[in-house]
Structures are given as structure tokens and as C-alpha cells.
Short mmCIF file of C-alpha atoms and ligand atoms in Angstrom, two decimals:
data_model
loop_
_atom_site.label_atom_id
_atom_site.label_comp_id
_atom_site.label_asym_id
_atom_site.label_seq_id
_atom_site.Cartn_x
_atom_site.Cartn_y
_atom_site.Cartn_z
CA MET A 1 -10.92 -5.88 22.36
CA SER A 2 -8.40 -8.14 19.86
CA LYS A 3 -6.35 -6.99 17.27
CA ILE A 4 -7.32 -7.99 14.31
CA ILE A 5 -4.91 -6.43 10.94
CA LEU A 6 -5.63 -6.41 7.57
CA THR A 7 -4.23 -5.18 4.82
CA GLY A 8 -3.83 -5.48 0.79
CA ASP A 9 -2.74 -4.78 -2.88
CA ARG A 10 -3.78 -4.62 -5.83
CA PRO A 11 -1.22 -6.85 -8.19
CA THR A 12 -0.21 -4.52 -11.14
CA GLY A 13 3.44 -5.39 -10.76
CA LYS A 14 6.10 -5.18 -9.04
CA LEU A 15 6.08 -2.96 -5.42
CA HIS A 16 7.83 0.59 -5.76
CA ILE A 17 9.44 2.94 -2.72
CA GLY A 18 6.13 4.31 -2.39
CA HIS A 19 4.61 1.60 -1.34
CA TYR A 20 8.11 0.66 0.93
CA VAL A 21 7.31 3.58 3.22
CA GLY A 22 4.24 4.45 2.65
CA SER A 23 2.83 0.81 3.97
CA LEU A 24 5.26 -2.04 4.18
CA LYS A 25 7.68 -0.70 6.72
CA GLU A 26 4.92 0.18 8.76
CA ARG A 27 3.89 -3.54 8.17
CA VAL A 28 7.16 -5.10 9.33
CA LYS A 29 7.16 -2.60 12.43
CA LEU A 30 3.90 -4.31 13.19
CA GLN A 31 4.34 -7.84 13.01
CA ASP A 32 7.50 -7.71 14.66
CA GLU A 33 6.04 -5.66 17.48
CA GLY A 34 3.57 -8.99 17.78
CA ASP A 35 0.84 -7.12 19.59
CA TYR A 36 -1.98 -8.38 17.36
CA ASP A 37 -4.55 -11.57 18.38
CA ALA A 38 -4.28 -11.81 13.81
CA PHE A 39 -2.64 -10.11 10.79
CA TYR A 40 -3.77 -10.69 6.98
CA ILE A 41 -2.05 -9.68 4.03
CA MET A 42 -4.51 -10.00 0.65
CA ILE A 43 -3.52 -9.57 -2.89
CA ALA A 44 -6.50 -7.91 -4.41
CA ASP A 45 -6.43 -9.53 -7.33
CA ALA A 46 -10.21 -9.24 -7.34
CA GLN A 47 -9.76 -4.71 -7.37
CA ALA A 48 -7.01 -4.81 -9.27
CA LEU A 49 -9.46 -6.46 -12.34
CA THR A 50 -11.59 -3.70 -11.78
CA ASP A 51 -10.13 -1.66 -14.50
CA ASN A 52 -7.90 -4.71 -15.92
CA ALA A 53 -10.72 -6.54 -17.37
CA GLU A 54 -8.78 -7.16 -20.11
CA ASN A 55 -5.51 -7.67 -18.72
CA PRO A 56 -6.18 -10.92 -16.64
CA GLU A 57 -2.38 -12.08 -17.27
CA LYS A 58 -1.14 -9.19 -16.20
CA ILE A 59 -2.63 -9.36 -12.94
CA ARG A 60 -1.86 -13.19 -12.53
CA ASN A 61 1.37 -12.89 -13.03
CA SER A 62 1.97 -10.10 -10.86
CA VAL A 63 0.32 -12.22 -7.66
CA LEU A 64 4.28 -13.90 -7.44
CA GLU A 65 5.84 -10.22 -7.99
CA VAL A 66 3.86 -9.07 -5.13
CA MET A 67 4.73 -11.52 -2.55
CA MET A 68 8.52 -11.73 -3.81
CA ASP A 69 7.86 -8.08 -2.53
CA TYR A 70 6.89 -8.33 0.58
CA LEU A 71 9.05 -11.07 1.78
CA ALA A 72 11.57 -9.40 0.20
CA VAL A 73 11.06 -6.20 2.86
CA GLY A 74 10.73 -8.87 5.87
CA LEU A 75 7.05 -9.50 6.14
CA ASP A 76 6.99 -13.54 7.45
CA PRO A 77 4.83 -16.03 6.29
CA THR A 78 4.83 -17.43 10.32
CA LYS A 79 3.46 -14.34 11.58
CA VAL A 80 1.43 -13.04 8.45
CA THR A 81 -1.29 -15.10 6.89
CA PHE A 82 -0.78 -14.07 2.88
CA PHE A 83 -4.09 -14.97 0.65
CA ILE A 84 -5.66 -14.13 -2.43
CA GLN A 85 -8.70 -12.47 -2.92
CA SER A 86 -10.48 -13.81 -6.02
CA GLU A 87 -10.46 -17.32 -3.49
CA VAL A 88 -12.01 -16.23 -1.30
CA ARG A 89 -16.01 -16.41 -2.16
CA ALA A 90 -17.66 -15.42 0.51
CA LEU A 91 -16.28 -11.51 0.01
CA PRO A 92 -18.10 -10.88 -3.27
CA GLU A 93 -21.37 -12.14 -1.41
CA LEU A 94 -20.74 -9.76 1.74
CA THR A 95 -20.19 -6.63 -1.44
CA ALA A 96 -23.36 -7.24 -2.45
CA TYR A 97 -25.75 -7.23 1.14
CA TYR A 98 -23.51 -3.82 1.39
CA MET A 99 -24.09 -1.93 -1.94
CA ASN A 100 -27.71 -1.90 -0.38
CA PHE A 101 -26.77 0.34 1.88
CA VAL A 102 -25.13 2.44 -0.43
CA PRO A 103 -26.07 5.16 -2.20
CA TYR A 104 -25.37 5.56 -5.69
CA SER A 105 -24.63 9.18 -5.02
CA ARG A 106 -21.77 8.29 -2.31
CA VAL A 107 -20.06 5.80 -4.21
CA VAL A 108 -19.22 8.60 -7.06
CA ARG A 109 -18.20 11.66 -4.30
CA ASN A 110 -15.28 9.14 -3.00
CA PRO A 111 -12.22 11.61 -3.43
CA THR A 112 -9.49 8.35 -4.29
CA VAL A 113 -12.23 7.31 -7.15
CA LYS A 114 -12.52 10.35 -8.58
CA ASN A 115 -9.41 11.00 -8.70
CA GLU A 116 -8.03 7.79 -10.58
CA ILE A 117 -10.90 8.02 -12.48
CA LYS A 118 -9.16 11.43 -14.18
CA THR A 119 -5.95 9.30 -14.52
CA LYS A 120 -6.90 6.11 -16.00
CA ASN A 121 -8.25 6.88 -18.92
CA PHE A 122 -11.47 5.64 -19.03
CA GLY A 123 -13.99 8.31 -21.02
CA ARG A 124 -17.30 7.61 -20.47
CA SER A 125 -17.01 4.17 -19.28
CA VAL A 126 -15.51 3.55 -16.03
CA PRO A 127 -16.35 0.07 -15.42
CA MET A 128 -19.98 -1.02 -12.58
CA GLY A 129 -16.72 -2.88 -10.89
CA PHE A 130 -14.37 -0.30 -10.58
CA VAL A 131 -16.68 2.30 -8.91
CA ASN A 132 -17.83 -0.48 -6.50
CA TYR A 133 -14.71 -1.20 -5.20
CA PRO A 134 -14.42 0.57 -2.40
CA ILE A 135 -17.32 -1.31 -1.34
CA SER A 136 -15.93 -5.01 -2.04
CA GLN A 137 -13.41 -3.65 -0.22
CA ALA A 138 -15.78 -2.73 3.10
CA ALA A 139 -16.38 -6.47 3.01
CA ASP A 140 -12.56 -7.63 2.52
CA ILE A 141 -12.08 -5.61 5.98
CA THR A 142 -15.12 -6.48 7.61
CA ALA A 143 -15.11 -10.38 6.83
CA PHE A 144 -12.33 -10.70 8.74
CA LYS A 145 -13.27 -8.11 11.69
CA ALA A 146 -10.07 -6.56 11.20
CA ASN A 147 -10.07 -2.93 13.29
CA LEU A 148 -6.71 -1.83 12.35
CA VAL A 149 -5.31 -1.24 8.30
CA PRO A 150 -1.87 0.05 7.83
CA ALA A 151 -2.42 1.14 4.09
CA GLY A 152 -1.34 4.21 2.09
CA GLU A 153 -3.17 7.73 3.31
CA ASP A 154 -5.43 7.14 -0.32
CA GLN A 155 -6.89 4.28 1.73
CA GLU A 156 -8.77 6.71 4.12
CA PRO A 157 -11.32 7.10 1.96
CA MET A 158 -12.31 3.30 1.35
CA LEU A 159 -12.56 2.89 5.54
CA GLU A 160 -14.80 5.72 5.68
CA GLN A 161 -16.98 4.18 3.53
CA THR A 162 -16.09 0.79 5.66
CA ARG A 163 -17.36 2.23 8.61
CA GLU A 164 -20.57 3.73 7.52
CA ILE A 165 -21.62 0.58 6.11
CA VAL A 166 -20.12 -1.26 9.35
CA ARG A 167 -22.79 1.30 11.02
CA ALA A 168 -25.35 0.93 8.53
CA PHE A 169 -25.25 -2.60 8.91
CA ASN A 170 -25.43 -2.76 12.78
CA ARG A 171 -28.07 -0.06 13.21
CA ILE A 172 -30.31 -1.50 10.73
CA TYR A 173 -30.35 -5.09 11.84
CA ARG A 174 -29.59 -4.40 15.56
CA SER A 175 -26.58 -6.41 15.84
CA GLN A 176 -22.62 -6.59 16.37
CA VAL A 177 -21.40 -8.34 13.76
CA LEU A 178 -19.27 -6.23 12.22
CA VAL A 179 -16.81 -4.60 13.62
CA GLU A 180 -15.55 -0.30 12.83
CA CYS A 181 -11.58 -0.18 11.43
CA LYS A 182 -8.79 2.46 11.78
CA ALA A 183 -6.02 3.22 9.93
CA ILE A 184 -2.75 2.99 11.05
CA LEU A 185 -0.21 5.60 9.29
CA PRO A 186 3.86 6.33 8.65
CA GLU A 187 4.54 9.51 11.15
CA ASN A 188 6.79 10.89 8.95
CA GLN A 189 5.31 13.68 6.85
CA ALA A 190 7.36 12.51 3.76
CA CYS A 191 6.38 9.23 4.13
CA LEU A 192 2.78 9.45 3.46
CA ARG A 193 2.50 10.41 -0.21
CA LEU A 194 5.97 10.07 -2.04
CA PRO A 195 6.20 12.26 -5.11
CA GLY A 196 7.43 10.53 -8.69
CA THR A 197 10.54 10.72 -9.59
CA ASP A 198 8.90 13.42 -12.02
CA GLY A 199 7.62 15.40 -9.60
CA ASP A 200 4.35 14.05 -9.55
CA GLU A 201 2.21 13.93 -6.64
CA LYS A 202 2.06 10.64 -6.36
CA MET A 203 4.62 7.79 -6.83
CA SER A 204 2.38 5.17 -9.50
CA LYS A 205 3.42 2.66 -12.36
CA SER A 206 0.65 3.98 -14.79
CA ILE A 207 2.66 7.60 -14.66
CA GLY A 208 6.42 5.46 -14.78
CA ASN A 209 8.05 7.65 -12.52
CA CYS A 210 8.71 5.20 -10.00
CA ILE A 211 11.71 3.16 -8.21
CA TYR A 212 10.89 -0.60 -7.66
CA LEU A 213 11.83 -2.41 -4.62
CA SER A 214 13.69 -4.79 -7.16
CA ASP A 215 15.92 -1.93 -9.04
CA ASP A 216 19.46 -2.81 -9.19
CA ALA A 217 21.98 0.05 -8.12
CA ALA A 218 22.62 1.21 -11.69
CA THR A 219 18.83 1.87 -12.24
CA ILE A 220 18.85 3.50 -8.85
CA LYS A 221 21.79 5.78 -9.72
CA LYS A 222 19.96 6.59 -13.70
CA LYS A 223 16.31 7.14 -11.88
CA VAL A 224 17.99 9.92 -8.92
CA ASN A 225 19.77 11.70 -11.65
CA SER A 226 16.59 11.61 -13.74
CA ILE A 227 15.10 13.76 -11.16
CA VAL A 228 14.53 17.36 -12.44
CA THR A 229 15.40 20.68 -9.64
CA PHE A 230 15.16 24.10 -9.75
CA PRO A 231 18.25 25.45 -11.95
CA ARG A 232 20.55 27.09 -10.12
CA GLU A 233 24.37 28.46 -9.74
CA ILE A 234 25.88 26.07 -6.74
CA GLU A 235 26.72 29.54 -4.56
CA ALA A 236 23.31 30.37 -5.04
CA PRO A 237 20.60 29.67 -2.16
CA GLY A 238 19.44 26.38 -2.16
CA ILE A 239 15.41 25.66 -2.11
CA LEU A 240 14.10 22.85 -0.21
CA GLU A 241 10.25 23.61 -1.33
CA GLY A 242 8.55 21.03 -3.45
CA ASN A 243 12.04 19.61 -3.59
CA VAL A 244 11.64 16.14 -4.82
CA LEU A 245 15.45 15.33 -3.54
CA PHE A 246 14.97 16.93 0.05
CA THR A 247 11.50 14.63 0.38
CA TYR A 248 13.52 11.81 -0.53
CA LEU A 249 15.80 12.23 1.76
CA GLU A 250 13.33 12.93 4.90
CA ALA A 251 11.77 9.79 4.04
CA PHE A 252 14.80 8.11 3.60
CA ALA A 253 18.03 9.10 5.63
CA LYS A 254 19.14 8.16 8.57
CA ASP A 255 21.46 9.61 10.81
CA GLU A 256 23.98 7.01 9.85
CA ASP A 257 23.73 7.28 6.63
CA PHE A 258 24.56 10.41 7.05
CA ALA A 259 28.29 9.27 9.08
CA LYS A 260 28.94 6.68 6.49
CA PHE A 261 28.03 8.60 3.23
CA TYR A 262 28.22 12.49 4.20
CA PRO A 263 30.20 13.27 6.71
CA GLU A 264 30.52 16.50 6.46
CA PHE A 265 27.19 16.80 7.80
CA LYS A 266 25.30 14.98 11.45
CA ASN A 267 22.25 15.24 9.89
CA LEU A 268 19.79 16.12 7.14
CA THR A 269 18.57 18.80 9.23
CA LYS A 270 22.34 20.55 9.22
CA LEU A 271 22.93 19.63 5.17
CA LYS A 272 19.23 21.63 4.84
CA GLU A 273 20.96 24.27 6.86
CA ALA A 274 23.71 24.35 4.33
CA TYR A 275 21.83 24.11 1.57
CA VAL A 276 19.67 26.67 1.54
CA LYS A 277 22.43 28.46 2.59
CA GLY A 278 24.24 27.72 -1.28
CA GLY A 279 27.33 26.37 -2.12
CA ILE A 280 25.84 22.30 -2.15
CA GLY A 281 24.80 21.65 -5.87
CA ASP A 282 22.71 18.72 -6.71
CA GLY A 283 24.49 16.84 -8.33
CA ARG A 284 26.26 16.39 -4.41
CA VAL A 285 22.21 16.03 -2.95
CA LYS A 286 21.89 13.05 -5.78
CA LYS A 287 25.25 11.21 -4.62
CA PHE A 288 23.96 11.30 -1.25
CA LEU A 289 20.42 10.55 -2.11
CA PHE A 290 21.73 7.30 -4.93
CA GLU A 291 23.89 5.74 -1.56
CA VAL A 292 20.96 6.73 0.92
CA LEU A 293 19.03 4.40 -1.26
CA ASP A 294 21.31 1.95 -2.11
CA ALA A 295 22.02 0.96 1.33
CA GLU A 296 18.26 0.80 2.18
CA LEU A 297 17.14 -1.51 -1.05
CA THR A 298 20.50 -4.00 -1.27
CA PRO A 299 19.36 -6.45 0.91
CA ILE A 300 15.83 -6.42 -0.19
CA ARG A 301 17.47 -6.95 -3.83
CA GLU A 302 19.37 -9.94 -2.67
CA ARG A 303 16.61 -11.45 -0.62
CA ARG A 304 14.23 -10.87 -3.36
CA GLU A 305 16.53 -12.28 -5.97
CA LYS A 306 16.50 -15.83 -3.83
CA LEU A 307 12.39 -16.45 -3.17
CA ALA A 308 12.80 -15.50 -7.67
CA GLY A 309 13.22 -19.57 -7.90
CA LYS A 310 10.97 -20.24 -5.34
CA ALA A 311 7.56 -19.52 -7.25
CA ASP A 312 6.16 -23.40 -5.64
CA GLU A 313 6.91 -22.20 -2.50
CA LEU A 314 5.42 -18.93 -2.54
CA MET A 315 2.00 -20.59 -3.69
CA ARG A 316 2.10 -22.91 -0.67
CA ILE A 317 2.31 -19.98 1.45
CA LEU A 318 -0.86 -18.26 -0.45
CA GLU A 319 -2.91 -21.54 -0.84
CA GLU A 320 -2.06 -22.22 2.74
CA GLY A 321 -3.28 -18.54 4.11
CA THR A 322 -6.04 -18.76 1.59
CA LYS A 323 -7.69 -21.63 3.65
CA LYS A 324 -7.14 -19.92 6.81
CA ALA A 325 -8.98 -17.24 5.35
CA ASN A 326 -12.38 -18.98 3.98
CA GLN A 327 -12.84 -20.60 7.41
CA VAL A 328 -12.67 -16.85 8.69
CA ALA A 329 -14.67 -14.86 5.72
CA ASP A 330 -17.07 -17.81 5.63
CA ALA A 331 -17.86 -17.69 9.00
CA THR A 332 -18.21 -13.98 8.74
CA LEU A 333 -20.41 -14.44 6.09
CA GLU A 334 -23.04 -17.09 8.56
CA GLU A 335 -22.99 -14.12 11.24
CA VAL A 336 -23.87 -11.43 8.27
CA LYS A 337 -26.77 -13.52 7.15
CA ASN A 338 -28.04 -14.30 10.65
CA ALA A 339 -28.33 -11.25 11.52
CA MET A 340 -30.47 -10.19 8.26
CA GLY A 341 -32.70 -13.25 8.45
CA ILE A 342 -31.50 -14.92 5.47
CA ASN A 343 -30.59 -18.54 7.48
CA TYR A 344 -33.41 -20.71 5.63
CA PHE A 345 -32.07 -24.07 5.88
N1 LIG B 401 -6.89 -0.57 -2.68
C1 LIG B 401 -6.14 -1.21 -2.65
C2 LIG B 401 -4.69 -0.67 -3.06
O1 LIG B 401 -4.96 -0.14 -3.87
C3 LIG B 401 -6.01 -2.31 -2.12
C4 LIG B 401 -6.78 -3.36 -0.86
C5 LIG B 401 -7.48 -3.79 -1.22
C6 LIG B 401 -6.75 -3.05 0.52
N2 LIG B 401 -8.57 -4.45 -0.32
C7 LIG B 401 -8.07 -3.32 0.82
C8 LIG B 401 -5.98 -2.34 1.12
C9 LIG B 401 -8.36 -3.81 2.44
C10 LIG B 401 -6.48 -2.03 2.83
C11 LIG B 401 -7.67 -3.34 3.42
O2 LIG B 401 -3.66 -1.12 -3.05
#
């Protein structure tokens, strides 16, 4: 079976280290392994508009920010097709047909959507486009016949919804046009859902608890120092449970980092053993965490700075990719309409 990878992000601002460990790193790994037939990354501007209709310029301006983040982490336009969602007209058309397979009650039961509705303060005016976005996401994925989706853990309900639509379509129209997909998630538990610097369960732009890939060293240091930990005497035993410093270390610290920045300990296991015994202050752990993060983010930040002056080049990459994406999505739409028998002329 062919391997088609597709994923995407909403352009609502710059990407942060939660995106990085939760999905971007995984994408770079997949790209470098090269074991796929096609690899698409979509900038989901139409989805971003479902809760930003009054702010289209914020979404538009974020397209290039996200593109810079992609290339800065090492994604390569010669290996990956980058495109802009709103420029692929087959997607809303597929969405319209798929809506007929999804009961209203199913849409409002989606746990990620439910959670987002709570945090976004829509009040009683939840936009229809917003509750519908999982169905449009099914169009994004199936238009390319993608079977592998490297995205954050919170995207699993969208993939479940997509699979339900695929099964319904193929059953009702006795077709094999649409393909089922599955998620690719990081193995490291700490990477699955990186908490915010305020300890909130999720790093999120709208909460304002993010460390961005573009943050400079001084900003990272300030944000790391602002992380709240349990107050205790240095000699007292440290607590690992719910300790954001250690969750970040789990996600980022490598044995080489210990050799370079904290040679008293060989690895994270040894540091943890000592921390729970007592005698290691959180200030010391924060210093180490800062050094680890800065070492990982400095090359990304430097590459990103070089890309900042290359807006035209980035736009051309997106334009080329979008052309290719349209060809593939149009072909799938044709097959879908044929399967439904709504091909008149
Ligand atoms: N919902 C994803 C996010 O919030 C963005 C997205 C849109 C996506 N379409 C997709 C992700 C298709 C994976 C596959 O970041």
C-alpha cells in the first residue's frame, strides 16, 4: 500500500515548542527517513478563519510566520509539498458532501471541539463553520488519500471522524475511493501534550503560556524563570509529579546536554533520583532547562532569521505546492462525484 502523509496547522501565530515536540520533530524524522510516496503539509487558513472571521489579516500574516517555522525546523520543500488550504477549491466541495454523513449530535460530541468551545468564549454564538471544522478536516485528509497523519494528540478525534466518513462513503456508494487514515504520534509521553509555562495542561497561544520557536535567549530565560514550582527548602525532597520543569526536561534533555551543562549527572534518571532525595534547588534545574532549550532552539532561530527576508521565495514555494495540491484534490473530487453518480456532462 502506498504511504501518503498529510498534516497541517492553523496559521493563528507563530509555532511554539509544543508544536515542535508534539509534531514538527516527527515530521522532520519522517521526511528524512524518506519512506513515503507523497508528503503534504497544509497551512489551514480556512480552518483558522472558523473562529477568526473578524481577523482575516491576522490569519493572512501568520501564513508566512508558520512557513518560516516549518523551514527553520528543517522541513524541506524539495521533499514536502506545502500548500494553502483556502486555495484548494475541491476541499469545501468535498466538505459539503461529507456533511451528509455526519449526524448533528456527532459533531457536537467531538471532545477537542467541545474543549475549544469552552476556552474560546464564544458564549451562545458558536460559528457553524467552527463546529463543522472536523468535517472539513476529513476533506483535507481524504482529498489526498492520506493514510498517515503526524499531528498532535488532540487531533485524534478529527481522525476518528474522518475514518467514520470514509467508511460511510465507501459503504453507501459501494466504492473504494476514500482511504482510512491513522495518526503518527511521538513515542515520548512528555511530548504528547506539553504543558504551558503556567502549568496549564496545554501550551496554547490563546492562554499566553508559550515558548515560541522564534523566542530569543533572553525571552526563553525569562519564561523558564517564570515557571512556578512547589515552594520548599533546597534540602527538602523535590516532587516530580506535576512538575513542569521535569516534563520539559523529559521532552528535551538528551544525555549530551548533561555532559555539556550538568556533568554532575549522567542523565535525567540520575538527576531525578537526586532531586527527590533533596538538596537540588529549582533555580539550578531552571538554569539547566534554559541551557537545554537554548541549545536546541538557537539553530532554529538562526535559520528562521535568515528566512525572514525571503517572503517572495516562501510564497513561490507555497504557490507551486498549491498547484500540485489542486491537481490531486480535483482528481479525488472527480472520483467522489463519479461514485455518487453526480457526473452529468
Ligand atoms: N486541526 C489542525 C490544528 O488545529 C489543523 C489541520 C487542518 C489539520 N486540517 C488538517 C491537521 C489535516 C492534520 C490534518 O492544528
